[in-house]
Amino acid sequence: MDSNNKKSYLTSAAILAAGGIFAKVLGIFFKSPLNTIIGDYGLGLYGYPYPLYTTFLAISIAGLPVAVSKMIAERVSIGNYRGAYKVFHVAFSAMLILGIVASGLMFLGAQFFIDAFNWPQDTYYSILTLSFAPFFVALISAFRGFFQGMQSMSFSSGSQIIEQIARVGIGLSLAVILTNSYGIAYGAAGATFGATVGAIVAFLFLLISFLRFRKKQMNMIELQLEDTGESNRRILKALVLLAIPIACGSLINTVMELINSATLSTCLQNAGVSQKAATVLYAQLEQKAQTLINVPLVIGSALASSLVPAISESYIRGDKVKILQKTTLAIKIAFLVSIPSSVGLSVLSEPITSMVFLGKGDGYQMLTWLAYVVVFTIVMSTLQGILQGSGRFYKPLKNMAFGALLKFLLNIALISRPEIGVYGAVASSIIASFVIFLLNYLDVKKYVGIGKIGADIAKIAVSSLVMGLIAKFGYDYLLRFMDYKIAVIIMIVISVAVYFALIYMTKAITKTEIKEVRG
């Protein structure tokens, strides 16, 4: 890969990543005002159907956008524009059918899922309003795969931002109107309908962009008079084969989320908790604590995974020295971000939850412990990327499948015990993520190799511990003189400065390491 191509690739990847991060962060903070409008119970009604929705997407369309982009990029690279558009048309038709099926199953099966997972009957409206989204998301995925294959990342990135803005704006507006007029259940349904509206707006944006883009390329398509001879069946088969490993990984990820949604209500009721109280606890766990840990997960994964394409390039070239250097640095960066994030969220869980959710800090105790999932999740995701970058796609899938099964069994065993309750879900998440991290680590060490990182991870951990102590005691001291919001913001800024000063002094990661990897 020459320097111009590498620069172009990194620029495209940066555009796509920036859009994704902005969209996710905007989605994360959507729940803060929503919680004020519909409360914890309404947030639970809003949250229950989402893992179901993402599972349907994973089964039906996950992996296809990446497969589409790869097949289109291959054809464009040799000037086969007719073939590229033929791939898109086949993919679009397939996703149209899959989208109809996924939406139909959600719409028609709403009552079945409520009965099967022991959700409140009020969840029915949220499932119905969300059930239309898979159809449009499927079509969006075809367009995004097309534009990524054409190396026009700004369209995909722009559509993500537009989708989230529409989702937040419409979702919150409907939540306010419907809650005031008809009650919390309808307000939660209005919030979930925001996702459907966001998908419709993004679809229209991508459709218009596609028509304009194709019009500009018509000359190149018309110059290529002959059909390439590829049959639709052959293209569809290639798409499916490319999509399967990615879809499996996405499915296992969403199943991990679905496990809490599917088991928490029933298990808590077995422990003597009412259905409404179980819904409130689910909201505090998944829509509050989990939402907050998603912030470092998004940022940390983006930072750590940025080295994965470089690892893949070195693997193809057979440069074992560079593979080892890049792998080691990627893992260090993952720990560099994840450990202090976990410690900070844990020691300041109460003020952070209260500040983000506008004074409604109930459930912060779950965040105190769930925060440590961040360490294992960011590092295991990085290790998964390294394994995939080195051509071992199915190793991390096997590990994640084992982790998902373990979490399911632990949820059943722990949550139903009255003395443990909802904290059983917290414990199962920590244990399962640790096991997946450990299995991925052993696979990377065996098949790719890892340099000496023990001493540097110890430096990061000690620096994080010192930072955590300063944050905790500093916050308690400042609280005597000022509002908790100002106190927590001041301590976050001070803690970050202290942490990076300690990292610099201990040389946990050096400029030399980074220069060697770049070179």
C-alpha positions as semicolon CSV with decimal commas, in nm:
position;residue;x (nm);y (nm);z (nm)
1;M;0,000;0,000;0,000
2;D;0,168;0,326;-0,109
3;S;0,162;0,640;0,103
4;N;-0,113;0,811;-0,102
5;N;-0,343;0,509;-0,078
6;K;-0,268;0,473;0,292
7;K;-0,346;0,839;0,350
8;S;-0,668;0,807;0,151
9;Y;-0,767;0,498;0,348
10;L;-0,698;0,662;0,683
11;T;-0,888;0,975;0,582
12;S;-1,189;0,769;0,473
13;A;-1,177;0,561;0,789
14;A;-1,150;0,876;1,002
15;I;-1,458;1,029;0,834
16;L;-1,659;0,713;0,889
17;A;-1,541;0,674;1,249
18;A;-1,615;1,041;1,330
19;G;-1,972;1,005;1,206
20;G;-2,019;0,683;1,398
21;I;-1,883;0,825;1,723
22;F;-2,091;1,143;1,694
23;A;-2,404;0,939;1,621
24;K;-2,347;0,703;1,913
25;V;-2,265;0,977;2,162
26;L;-2,575;1,173;2,053
27;G;-2,780;0,856;2,098
28;I;-2,631;0,797;2,441
29;F;-2,730;1,139;2,573
30;F;-3,077;1,110;2,421
31;K;-3,169;0,905;2,727
32;S;-3,091;1,183;2,973
33;P;-3,388;1,412;2,890
34;L;-3,598;1,106;2,804
35;N;-3,557;0,982;3,161
36;T;-3,690;1,316;3,287
37;I;-3,995;1,285;3,060
38;I;-4,100;0,922;3,117
39;G;-3,911;0,820;3,434
40;D;-3,733;0,492;3,507
41;Y;-4,039;0,278;3,440
42;G;-4,094;0,441;3,100
43;L;-3,723;0,405;3,025
44;G;-3,761;0,033;3,091
45;L;-4,057;0,011;2,849
46;Y;-3,846;0,199;2,594
47;G;-3,543;-0,025;2,648
48;Y;-3,692;-0,376;2,655
49;P;-3,755;-0,407;2,276
50;Y;-3,418;-0,269;2,157
51;P;-3,206;-0,584;2,207
52;L;-3,483;-0,775;2,027
53;Y;-3,466;-0,523;1,742
54;T;-3,086;-0,542;1,714
55;T;-3,100;-0,922;1,723
56;F;-3,339;-0,924;1,426
57;L;-3,103;-0,688;1,243
58;A;-2,805;-0,911;1,324
59;I;-2,983;-1,220;1,194
60;S;-3,112;-1,052;0,878
61;I;-2,868;-0,789;0,755
62;A;-2,556;-0,769;0,974
63;G;-2,242;-0,825;0,773
64;L;-2,402;-0,752;0,436
65;P;-2,294;-0,383;0,422
66;V;-1,930;-0,485;0,470
67;A;-1,967;-0,760;0,208
68;V;-2,131;-0,515;-0,035
69;S;-1,857;-0,256;0,014
70;K;-1,584;-0,516;-0,042
71;M;-1,737;-0,656;-0,361
72;I;-1,808;-0,309;-0,502
73;A;-1,457;-0,186;-0,419
74;E;-1,305;-0,488;-0,597
75;R;-1,500;-0,414;-0,916
76;V;-1,439;-0,040;-0,911
77;S;-1,064;-0,100;-0,872
78;I;-1,058;-0,264;-1,218
79;G;-1,302;-0,018;-1,376
80;N;-1,598;-0,258;-1,374
81;Y;-1,868;-0,004;-1,286
82;R;-2,151;-0,207;-1,436
83;G;-2,051;-0,496;-1,213
84;A;-2,038;-0,267;-0,907
85;Y;-2,392;-0,141;-0,967
86;K;-2,510;-0,495;-1,034
87;V;-2,379;-0,599;-0,692
88;F;-2,569;-0,309;-0,536
89;H;-2,895;-0,400;-0,711
90;V;-2,871;-0,763;-0,597
91;A;-2,788;-0,656;-0,241
92;F;-3,067;-0,398;-0,234
93;S;-3,323;-0,657;-0,346
94;A;-3,202;-0,907;-0,085
95;M;-3,211;-0,649;0,194
96;L;-3,557;-0,533;0,088
97;I;-3,688;-0,887;0,142
98;L;-3,496;-0,936;0,468
99;G;-3,617;-0,601;0,599
100;I;-3,979;-0,693;0,530
101;V;-3,936;-1,026;0,708
102;A;-3,762;-0,872;1,014
103;S;-4,022;-0,596;1,051
104;G;-4,305;-0,843;0,998
105;L;-4,177;-1,077;1,269
106;M;-4,145;-0,792;1,520
107;F;-4,488;-0,652;1,438
108;L;-4,677;-0,981;1,434
109;G;-4,483;-1,135;1,723
110;A;-4,514;-0,843;1,966
111;Q;-4,751;-1,020;2,205
112;F;-4,554;-1,344;2,184
113;F;-4,233;-1,172;2,299
114;I;-4,413;-0,996;2,584
115;D;-4,547;-1,330;2,710
116;A;-4,221;-1,520;2,652
117;F;-3,999;-1,266;2,833
118;N;-4,258;-1,170;3,098
119;W;-4,246;-0,802;3,003
120;P;-4,520;-0,558;3,113
121;Q;-4,814;-0,539;2,870
122;D;-4,730;-0,168;2,830
123;T;-4,425;-0,273;2,625
124;Y;-4,659;-0,367;2,338
125;Y;-4,677;-0,014;2,198
126;S;-4,299;0,029;2,200
127;I;-4,250;-0,296;2,008
128;L;-4,505;-0,194;1,745
129;T;-4,356;0,150;1,683
130;L;-4,003;0,007;1,665
131;S;-4,106;-0,282;1,437
132;F;-4,108;-0,060;1,124
133;A;-3,741;0,038;1,168
134;P;-3,575;-0,288;1,047
135;F;-3,727;-0,244;0,699
136;F;-3,568;0,099;0,649
137;V;-3,243;0,005;0,826
138;A;-3,204;-0,284;0,582
139;L;-3,232;-0,047;0,284
140;I;-2,997;0,202;0,453
141;S;-2,740;-0,076;0,493
142;A;-2,741;-0,144;0,120
143;F;-2,674;0,223;0,044
144;R;-2,402;0,252;0,308
145;G;-2,229;-0,056;0,173
146;F;-2,243;0,096;-0,177
147;F;-2,093;0,431;-0,076
148;Q;-1,822;0,270;0,137
149;G;-1,730;0,049;-0,158
150;M;-1,708;0,363;-0,373
151;Q;-1,481;0,520;-0,106
152;S;-1,737;0,801;-0,058
153;M;-1,750;0,779;0,319
154;S;-1,905;1,123;0,374
155;F;-2,247;0,996;0,260
156;S;-2,247;0,711;0,513
157;S;-2,113;0,934;0,788
158;G;-2,364;1,208;0,708
159;S;-2,654;0,963;0,710
160;Q;-2,557;0,841;1,058
161;I;-2,558;1,194;1,194
162;I;-2,888;1,285;1,023
163;E;-3,046;0,962;1,147
164;Q;-2,954;1,032;1,508
165;I;-3,059;1,398;1,497
166;A;-3,401;1,299;1,360
167;R;-3,429;1,015;1,611
168;V;-3,350;1,240;1,908
169;G;-3,562;1,534;1,793
170;I;-3,871;1,336;1,692
171;G;-3,837;1,081;1,972
172;L;-3,820;1,340;2,249
173;S;-4,100;1,551;2,095
174;L;-4,333;1,252;2,070
175;A;-4,237;1,138;2,419
176;V;-4,344;1,474;2,564
177;I;-4,668;1,500;2,362
178;L;-4,783;1,141;2,413
179;T;-4,686;1,122;2,782
180;N;-4,882;1,437;2,859
181;S;-5,182;1,324;2,652
182;Y;-5,201;0,947;2,704
183;G;-4,950;0,836;2,969
184;I;-4,604;0,683;3,010
185;A;-4,660;0,372;2,793
186;Y;-4,748;0,585;2,491
187;G;-4,464;0,826;2,570
188;A;-4,214;0,537;2,564
189;A;-4,365;0,421;2,233
190;G;-4,323;0,772;2,092
191;A;-3,955;0,766;2,192
192;T;-3,900;0,432;2,018
193;F;-4,081;0,560;1,709
194;G;-3,804;0,819;1,687
195;A;-3,575;0,536;1,573
196;T;-3,814;0,454;1,288
197;V;-3,840;0,820;1,182
198;G;-3,460;0,854;1,199
199;A;-3,424;0,550;0,972
200;I;-3,678;0,692;0,723
201;V;-3,496;1,029;0,709
202;A;-3,156;0,859;0,663
203;F;-3,304;0,637;0,389
204;L;-3,436;0,939;0,198
205;F;-3,100;1,119;0,234
206;L;-2,909;0,817;0,101
207;L;-3,159;0,757;-0,181
208;I;-3,125;1,115;-0,307
209;S;-2,746;1,099;-0,266
210;F;-2,734;0,770;-0,458
211;L;-2,939;0,906;-0,750
212;R;-2,714;1,211;-0,777
213;F;-2,398;1,002;-0,744
214;R;-2,513;0,758;-1,014
215;K;-2,600;1,045;-1,249
216;K;-2,241;1,174;-1,224
217;Q;-2,106;0,826;-1,303
218;M;-2,334;0,754;-1,598
219;N;-2,060;0,830;-1,851
220;M;-1,830;0,568;-1,702
221;I;-2,112;0,313;-1,691
222;E;-2,220;0,381;-2,053
223;L;-1,863;0,349;-2,181
224;Q;-1,862;-0,007;-2,047
225;L;-2,102;-0,151;-2,305
226;E;-2,064;-0,522;-2,227
227;D;-2,218;-0,699;-1,931
228;T;-1,959;-0,869;-1,710
229;G;-2,156;-1,193;-1,723
230;E;-2,193;-1,237;-1,347
231;S;-2,525;-1,394;-1,256
232;N;-2,739;-1,254;-0,975
233;R;-2,726;-1,592;-0,802
234;R;-2,345;-1,594;-0,806
235;I;-2,329;-1,240;-0,667
236;L;-2,580;-1,324;-0,392
237;K;-2,386;-1,635;-0,295
238;A;-2,061;-1,437;-0,270
239;L;-2,234;-1,172;-0,058
240;V;-2,372;-1,430;0,183
241;L;-2,039;-1,611;0,221
242;L;-1,859;-1,284;0,298
243;A;-2,131;-1,169;0,540
244;I;-2,161;-1,487;0,749
245;P;-1,856;-1,444;0,981
246;I;-1,936;-1,076;1,041
247;A;-2,305;-1,153;1,099
248;C;-2,216;-1,427;1,348
249;G;-2,002;-1,185;1,549
250;S;-2,273;-0,920;1,543
251;L;-2,538;-1,175;1,643
252;I;-2,340;-1,294;1,944
253;N;-2,286;-0,932;2,054
254;T;-2,658;-0,857;2,034
255;V;-2,750;-1,184;2,204
256;M;-2,537;-1,071;2,501
257;E;-2,762;-0,762;2,523
258;L;-3,079;-0,966;2,466
259;I;-2,996;-1,199;2,756
260;N;-3,060;-0,926;3,017
261;S;-3,372;-0,807;2,835
262;A;-3,510;-1,162;2,812
263;T;-3,420;-1,294;3,158
264;L;-3,416;-1,000;3,399
265;S;-3,792;-0,952;3,443
266;T;-3,871;-1,321;3,498
267;C;-3,574;-1,385;3,728
268;L;-3,641;-1,077;3,940
269;Q;-4,005;-1,177;3,977
270;N;-3,886;-1,521;4,088
271;A;-3,685;-1,337;4,353
272;G;-4,003;-1,168;4,478
273;V;-3,979;-0,836;4,288
274;S;-4,294;-0,699;4,122
275;Q;-4,309;-0,669;3,741
276;K;-4,312;-0,289;3,756
277;A;-4,018;-0,277;3,998
278;A;-3,829;-0,523;3,774
279;T;-3,885;-0,289;3,478
280;V;-3,747;0,003;3,681
281;L;-3,437;-0,200;3,777
282;Y;-3,387;-0,301;3,414
283;A;-3,398;0,067;3,313
284;Q;-3,143;0,160;3,579
285;L;-2,910;-0,119;3,470
286;E;-2,938;-0,110;3,089
287;Q;-3,058;0,242;3,011
288;K;-2,855;0,425;3,276
289;A;-2,547;0,232;3,391
290;Q;-2,489;0,060;3,056
291;T;-2,548;0,386;2,869
292;L;-2,277;0,560;3,071
293;I;-2,019;0,288;3,018
294;N;-2,093;0,303;2,645
295;V;-1,912;0,640;2,630
296;P;-1,562;0,502;2,701
297;L;-1,651;0,187;2,504
298;V;-1,714;0,395;2,189
299;I;-1,403;0,612;2,231
300;G;-1,176;0,329;2,347
301;S;-1,279;0,091;2,072
302;A;-1,223;0,360;1,807
303;L;-0,874;0,437;1,939
304;A;-0,763;0,078;1,980
305;S;-0,918;-0,059;1,660
306;S;-0,753;0,210;1,446
307;L;-0,439;-0,007;1,450
308;V;-0,618;-0,320;1,330
309;P;-0,604;-0,240;0,952
310;A;-0,232;-0,174;0,996
311;I;-0,195;-0,514;1,164
312;S;-0,377;-0,674;0,872
313;E;-0,145;-0,503;0,625
314;S;0,167;-0,626;0,810
315;Y;0,018;-0,976;0,828
316;I;-0,033;-0,985;0,450
317;R;0,326;-0,869;0,399
318;G;0,455;-1,127;0,646
319;D;0,631;-0,864;0,860
320;K;0,634;-1,045;1,194
321;V;0,830;-0,772;1,374
322;K;0,575;-0,505;1,284
323;I;0,285;-0,738;1,370
324;L;0,428;-0,789;1,719
325;Q;0,492;-0,416;1,769
326;K;0,146;-0,312;1,648
327;T;-0,033;-0,583;1,844
328;T;0,148;-0,492;2,165
329;L;0,079;-0,120;2,121
330;A;-0,289;-0,182;2,039
331;I;-0,334;-0,381;2,361
332;K;-0,152;-0,115;2,564
333;I;-0,374;0,160;2,420
334;A;-0,681;-0,046;2,508
335;F;-0,566;-0,073;2,871
336;L;-0,457;0,294;2,870
337;V;-0,815;0,402;2,794
338;S;-1,017;0,134;2,969
339;I;-0,864;0,110;3,318
340;P;-0,891;0,481;3,413
341;S;-1,239;0,496;3,255
342;S;-1,353;0,209;3,476
343;V;-1,199;0,355;3,790
344;G;-1,336;0,705;3,723
345;L;-1,690;0,585;3,652
346;S;-1,682;0,362;3,960
347;V;-1,558;0,611;4,221
348;L;-1,772;0,897;4,085
349;S;-2,073;0,684;3,991
350;E;-2,325;0,872;4,206
351;P;-2,252;1,230;4,092
352;I;-2,198;1,130;3,728
353;T;-2,530;0,942;3,710
354;S;-2,714;1,228;3,881
355;M;-2,554;1,488;3,653
356;V;-2,614;1,306;3,324
357;F;-2,970;1,205;3,412
358;L;-3,059;1,552;3,543
359;G;-3,084;1,472;3,911
360;K;-3,229;1,122;3,871
361;G;-2,931;0,922;3,993
362;D;-3,114;0,608;4,106
363;G;-2,920;0,299;4,006
364;Y;-2,572;0,450;4,046
365;Q;-2,478;0,154;4,270
366;M;-2,498;-0,073;3,964
367;L;-2,260;0,157;3,775
368;T;-2,011;0,137;4,064
369;W;-1,953;-0,230;3,977
370;L;-2,059;-0,251;3,613
371;A;-1,792;0,010;3,530
372;Y;-1,527;-0,264;3,543
373;V;-1,683;-0,431;3,241
374;V;-1,523;-0,147;3,041
375;V;-1,171;-0,287;3,094
376;F;-1,247;-0,635;2,966
377;T;-1,481;-0,521;2,687
378;I;-1,243;-0,269;2,528
379;V;-0,945;-0,501;2,551
380;M;-1,137;-0,809;2,431
381;S;-1,270;-0,606;2,133
382;T;-0,915;-0,502;2,046
383;L;-0,794;-0,861;2,073
384;Q;-1,085;-0,971;1,854
385;G;-0,984;-0,715;1,591
386;I;-0,624;-0,839;1,603
387;L;-0,737;-1,198;1,547
388;Q;-0,959;-1,093;1,256
389;G;-0,682;-0,873;1,115
390;S;-0,455;-1,178;1,110
391;G;-0,715;-1,384;0,922
392;R;-0,859;-1,581;1,217
393;F;-1,224;-1,476;1,197
394;Y;-1,387;-1,763;1,383
395;K;-1,164;-1,781;1,692
396;P;-1,321;-1,476;1,865
397;L;-1,671;-1,588;1,760
398;K;-1,625;-1,917;1,944
399;N;-1,500;-1,730;2,251
400;M;-1,793;-1,488;2,246
401;A;-2,043;-1,771;2,204
402;F;-1,900;-1,938;2,514
403;G;-1,918;-1,607;2,703
404;A;-2,281;-1,552;2,599
405;L;-2,379;-1,899;2,721
406;L;-2,197;-1,839;3,049
407;K;-2,377;-1,507;3,101
408;F;-2,716;-1,667;3,033
409;L;-2,653;-1,944;3,287
410;L;-2,520;-1,702;3,548
411;N;-2,819;-1,471;3,500
412;I;-3,059;-1,759;3,565
413;A;-2,860;-1,879;3,867
414;L;-2,787;-1,544;4,033
415;I;-3,071;-1,297;3,962
416;S;-3,339;-1,532;4,099
417;R;-3,170;-1,528;4,442
418;P;-3,338;-1,255;4,653
419;E;-3,013;-1,163;4,829
420;I;-2,844;-1,092;4,492
421;G;-3,121;-0,977;4,259
422;V;-3,028;-0,738;3,979
423;Y;-2,663;-0,743;4,086
424;G;-2,653;-1,098;3,948
425;A;-2,676;-0,942;3,601
426;V;-2,388;-0,709;3,688
427;A;-2,177;-0,999;3,815
428;S;-2,256;-1,215;3,511
429;S;-2,152;-0,932;3,275
430;I;-1,819;-0,886;3,454
431;I;-1,745;-1,261;3,464
432;A;-1,851;-1,327;3,104
433;S;-1,655;-1,031;2,964
434;F;-1,347;-1,138;3,163
435;V;-1,370;-1,495;3,028
436;I;-1,402;-1,372;2,666
437;F;-1,110;-1,134;2,722
438;L;-0,896;-1,417;2,864
439;L;-0,978;-1,657;2,577
440;N;-0,906;-1,388;2,316
441;Y;-0,580;-1,301;2,492
442;L;-0,464;-1,664;2,490
443;D;-0,552;-1,696;2,119
444;V;-0,364;-1,377;2,026
445;K;-0,063;-1,490;2,229
446;K;-0,070;-1,832;2,058
447;Y;-0,138;-1,732;1,696
448;V;-0,009;-1,375;1,665
449;G;0,222;-1,303;1,957
450;I;0,231;-1,033;2,226
451;G;0,537;-0,844;2,347
452;K;0,619;-0,777;2,711
453;I;0,335;-0,567;2,850
454;G;0,299;-0,677;3,213
455;A;0,511;-0,397;3,363
456;D;0,342;-0,127;3,154
457;I;-0,009;-0,251;3,240
458;A;0,093;-0,243;3,608
459;K;0,202;0,122;3,561
460;I;-0,134;0,204;3,399
461;A;-0,323;0,028;3,679
462;V;-0,128;0,207;3,957
463;S;-0,169;0,543;3,781
464;S;-0,543;0,476;3,753
465;L;-0,566;0,381;4,120
466;V;-0,390;0,702;4,227
467;M;-0,620;0,898;3,994
468;G;-0,924;0,726;4,145
469;L;-0,821;0,808;4,502
470;I;-0,764;1,172;4,411
471;A;-1,100;1,185;4,231
472;K;-1,289;1,031;4,525
473;F;-1,138;1,232;4,809
474;G;-1,111;1,549;4,601
475;Y;-1,481;1,532;4,513
476;D;-1,581;1,475;4,877
477;Y;-1,372;1,778;4,977
478;L;-1,506;2,011;4,704
479;L;-1,862;1,909;4,786
480;R;-1,835;2,110;5,108
481;F;-1,799;2,434;4,913
482;M;-1,993;2,398;4,586
483;D;-2,271;2,224;4,393
484;Y;-2,205;1,858;4,311
485;K;-2,216;1,923;3,934
486;I;-1,935;2,178;3,946
487;A;-1,739;1,958;4,188
488;V;-1,758;1,650;3,968
489;I;-1,660;1,841;3,651
490;I;-1,359;1,996;3,827
491;M;-1,248;1,657;3,960
492;I;-1,286;1,489;3,620
493;V;-1,058;1,752;3,464
494;I;-0,804;1,728;3,747
495;S;-0,813;1,347;3,747
496;V;-0,750;1,324;3,371
497;A;-0,455;1,566;3,403
498;V;-0,310;1,369;3,696
499;Y;-0,353;1,039;3,513
500;F;-0,172;1,149;3,196
501;A;0,102;1,313;3,402
502;L;0,158;0,981;3,579
503;I;0,156;0,790;3,248
504;Y;0,417;1,033;3,113
505;M;0,635;1,003;3,421
506;T;0,616;0,624;3,438
507;K;0,666;0,589;3,059
508;A;0,390;0,329;3,030
509;I;0,376;0,414;2,658
510;T;0,663;0,596;2,491
511;K;0,702;0,805;2,175
512;T;0,959;0,553;2,053
513;E;0,700;0,273;2,047
514;I;0,459;0,482;1,845
515;K;0,731;0,591;1,599
516;E;0,842;0,228;1,548
517;V;0,488;0,124;1,461
518;R;0,447;0,415;1,217
519;G;0,778;0,333;1,058
